[in-house]
Tab-separated table of C-alpha atoms in Angstrom:
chain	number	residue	atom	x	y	z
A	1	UNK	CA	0.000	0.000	0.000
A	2	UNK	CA	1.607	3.443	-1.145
A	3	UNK	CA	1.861	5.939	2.029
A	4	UNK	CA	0.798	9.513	1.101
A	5	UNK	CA	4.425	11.517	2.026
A	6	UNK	CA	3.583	14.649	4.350
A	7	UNK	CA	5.696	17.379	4.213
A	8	UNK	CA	7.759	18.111	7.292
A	9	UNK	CA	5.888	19.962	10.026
A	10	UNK	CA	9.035	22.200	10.767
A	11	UNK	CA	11.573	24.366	7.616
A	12	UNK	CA	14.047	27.105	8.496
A	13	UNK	CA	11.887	29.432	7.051
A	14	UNK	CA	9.121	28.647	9.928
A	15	UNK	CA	11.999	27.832	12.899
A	16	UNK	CA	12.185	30.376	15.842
A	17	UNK	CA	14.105	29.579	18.566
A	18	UNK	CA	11.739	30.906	21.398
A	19	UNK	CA	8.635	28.282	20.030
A	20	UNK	CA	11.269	25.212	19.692
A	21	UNK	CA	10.146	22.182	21.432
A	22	UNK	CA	13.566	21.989	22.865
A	23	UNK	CA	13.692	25.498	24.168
A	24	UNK	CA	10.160	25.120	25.421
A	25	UNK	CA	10.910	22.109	27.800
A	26	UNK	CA	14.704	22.917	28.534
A	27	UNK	CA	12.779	26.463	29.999
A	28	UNK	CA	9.784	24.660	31.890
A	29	UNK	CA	12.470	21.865	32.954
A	30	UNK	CA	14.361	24.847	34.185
A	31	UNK	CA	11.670	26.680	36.212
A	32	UNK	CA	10.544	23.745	37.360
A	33	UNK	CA	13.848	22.483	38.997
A	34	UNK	CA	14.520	26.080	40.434
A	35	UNK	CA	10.853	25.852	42.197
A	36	UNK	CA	11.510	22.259	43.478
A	37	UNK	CA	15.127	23.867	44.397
A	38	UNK	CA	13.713	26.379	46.867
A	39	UNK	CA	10.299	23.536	48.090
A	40	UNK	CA	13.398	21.063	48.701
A	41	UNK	CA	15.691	23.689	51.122
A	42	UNK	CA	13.687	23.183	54.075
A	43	UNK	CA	15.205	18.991	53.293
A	44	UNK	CA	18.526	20.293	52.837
A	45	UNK	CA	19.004	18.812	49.402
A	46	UNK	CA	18.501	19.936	45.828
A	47	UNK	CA	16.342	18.747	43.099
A	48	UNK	CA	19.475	17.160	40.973
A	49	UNK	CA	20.288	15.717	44.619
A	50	UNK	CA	16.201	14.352	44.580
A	51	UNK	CA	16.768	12.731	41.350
A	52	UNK	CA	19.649	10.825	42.733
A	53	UNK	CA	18.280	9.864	45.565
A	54	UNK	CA	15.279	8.322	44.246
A	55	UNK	CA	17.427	6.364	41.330
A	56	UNK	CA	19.456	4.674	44.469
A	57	UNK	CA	15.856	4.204	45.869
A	58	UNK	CA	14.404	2.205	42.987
A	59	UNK	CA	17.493	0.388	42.268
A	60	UNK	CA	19.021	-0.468	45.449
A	61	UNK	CA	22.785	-1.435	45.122
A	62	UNK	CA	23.573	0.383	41.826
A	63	UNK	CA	26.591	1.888	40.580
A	64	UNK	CA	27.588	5.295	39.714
A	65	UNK	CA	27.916	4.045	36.307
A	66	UNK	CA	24.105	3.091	36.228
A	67	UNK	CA	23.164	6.582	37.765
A	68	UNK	CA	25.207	8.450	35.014
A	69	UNK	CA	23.120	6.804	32.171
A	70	UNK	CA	19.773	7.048	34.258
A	71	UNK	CA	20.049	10.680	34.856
A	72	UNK	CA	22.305	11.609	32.088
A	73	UNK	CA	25.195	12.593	33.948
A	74	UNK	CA	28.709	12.497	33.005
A	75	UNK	CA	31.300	10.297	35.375
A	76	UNK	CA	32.986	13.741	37.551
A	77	UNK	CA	29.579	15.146	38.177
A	78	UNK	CA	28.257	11.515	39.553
A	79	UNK	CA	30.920	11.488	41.639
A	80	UNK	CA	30.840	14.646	43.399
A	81	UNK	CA	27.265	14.851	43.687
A	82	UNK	CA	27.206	11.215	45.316
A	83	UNK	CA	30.261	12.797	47.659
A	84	UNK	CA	27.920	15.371	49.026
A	85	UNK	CA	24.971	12.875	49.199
A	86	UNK	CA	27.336	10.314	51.358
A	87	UNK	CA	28.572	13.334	53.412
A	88	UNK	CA	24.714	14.532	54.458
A	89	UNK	CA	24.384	11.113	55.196
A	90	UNK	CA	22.273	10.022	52.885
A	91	UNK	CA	24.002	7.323	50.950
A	92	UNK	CA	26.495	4.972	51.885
A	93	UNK	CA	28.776	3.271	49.462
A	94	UNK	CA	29.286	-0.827	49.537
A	95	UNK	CA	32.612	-1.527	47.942
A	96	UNK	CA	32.618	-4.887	45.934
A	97	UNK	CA	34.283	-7.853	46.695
A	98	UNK	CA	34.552	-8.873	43.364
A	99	UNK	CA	35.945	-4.998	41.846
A	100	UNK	CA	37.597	-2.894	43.931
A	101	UNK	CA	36.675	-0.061	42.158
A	102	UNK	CA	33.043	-0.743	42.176
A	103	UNK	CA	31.069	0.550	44.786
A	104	UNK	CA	27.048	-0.237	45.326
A	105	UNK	CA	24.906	2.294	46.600
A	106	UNK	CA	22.370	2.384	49.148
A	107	UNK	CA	20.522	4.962	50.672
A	108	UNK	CA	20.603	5.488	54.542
A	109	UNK	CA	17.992	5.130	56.770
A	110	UNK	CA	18.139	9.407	56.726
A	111	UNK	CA	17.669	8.967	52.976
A	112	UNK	CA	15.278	6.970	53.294
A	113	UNK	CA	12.928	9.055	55.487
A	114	UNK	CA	14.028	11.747	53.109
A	115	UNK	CA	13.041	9.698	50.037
A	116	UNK	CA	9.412	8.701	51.534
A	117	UNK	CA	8.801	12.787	52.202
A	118	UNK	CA	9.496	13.575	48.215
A	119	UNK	CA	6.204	12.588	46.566
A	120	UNK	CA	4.456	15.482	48.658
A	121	UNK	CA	6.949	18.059	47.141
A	122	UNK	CA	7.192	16.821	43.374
A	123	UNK	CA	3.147	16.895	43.465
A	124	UNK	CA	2.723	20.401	45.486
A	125	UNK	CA	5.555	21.592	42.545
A	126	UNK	CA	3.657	19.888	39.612
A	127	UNK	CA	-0.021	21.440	41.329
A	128	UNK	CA	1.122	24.965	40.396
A	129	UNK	CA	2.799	24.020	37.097
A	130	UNK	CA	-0.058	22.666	35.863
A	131	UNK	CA	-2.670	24.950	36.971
A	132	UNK	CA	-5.576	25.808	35.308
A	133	UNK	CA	-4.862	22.322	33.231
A	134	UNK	CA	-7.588	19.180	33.169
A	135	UNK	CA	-6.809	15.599	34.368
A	136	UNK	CA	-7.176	15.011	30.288
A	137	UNK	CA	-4.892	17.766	29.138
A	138	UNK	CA	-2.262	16.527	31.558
A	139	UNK	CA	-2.845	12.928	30.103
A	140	UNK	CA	-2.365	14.285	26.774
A	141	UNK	CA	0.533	15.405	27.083
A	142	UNK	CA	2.004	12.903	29.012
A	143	UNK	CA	1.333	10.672	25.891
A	144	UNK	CA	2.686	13.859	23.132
A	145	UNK	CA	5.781	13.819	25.686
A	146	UNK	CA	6.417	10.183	25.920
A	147	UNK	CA	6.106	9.337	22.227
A	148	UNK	CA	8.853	12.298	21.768
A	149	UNK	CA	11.264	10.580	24.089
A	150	UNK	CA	10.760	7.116	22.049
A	151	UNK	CA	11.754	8.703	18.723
A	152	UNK	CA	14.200	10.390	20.755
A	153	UNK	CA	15.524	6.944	21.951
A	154	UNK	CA	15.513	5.642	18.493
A	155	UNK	CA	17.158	8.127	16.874
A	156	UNK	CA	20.217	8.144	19.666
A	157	UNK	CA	20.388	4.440	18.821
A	158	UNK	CA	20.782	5.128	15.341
A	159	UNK	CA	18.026	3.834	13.606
């Protein structure tokens, strides 16, 4: 069956910086993260720390390696983020047996009580971004967003 070809939704001639999807979200991913900054000071941690912490949370004895790709991190800013997250006692660090230069990671019983305490801040942060939206717009484009990051996915993996 022939597909009819569409012409491409974006040219130069109709690109402007300001309406790019990628400016959009890198500015609302920005706002966001400076609003969850100042909710999260009253914790003592920042929202790149949350996103750490809830990584070790979900995956309980990963590496720094695994965090890096997770959260899209390079190797030095793992590594001194997961310094200041050991030092506020957060995380502790379980060298291998096997690798010396391995190390699993585990959150503490502080990061724990810290990690249970972070759904009420992400949704009192998300409440205000999203006023004045419906439970179906929200939907919507949690579906527009998540197909994005798929062709996003296959396109890093080259096909």
């Amino acid at each position: 069956m022939n597909q009819i070809a569409t012409p491409p939704l974006f040219s130069a001639e109709n690109y402007r910086i300001e309406e790019s999807f990628g400016f959009l979200i890198n500015a609302v991913r920005a706002r966001m993260m400076a609003v969850m900054d100042r909710e999260l000071t009253s914790l003592g941690i920042t929202s790149a720390q949350w996103a750490v912490l809830v990584q070790v949370a979900d995956t309980p004895g990963c590496t720094a390696a695994t965090l890096c790709r997770r959260v899209h991190y390079d190797t030095g800013s793992m590594t001194r983020m997961l310094d200041r997250l050991e030092e506020k006692g957060l995380i502790r660090r379980a060298r291998s047996d096997h690798d010396r230069r391995a190390a699993y990671l585990y959150l503490t019983e502080q990061g724990q009580d810290i990690h249970a305490r972070l759904p009420e801040y992400a949704a009192r942060v998300l409440n205000a971004h999203f006023e004045g939206f419906t439970a179906d717009e929200v939907n919507t484009l949690r579906s527009l967003l998540n197909r994005m990051l798929r062709n996003a996915e296959r396109l890093s993996d080259g096909n």
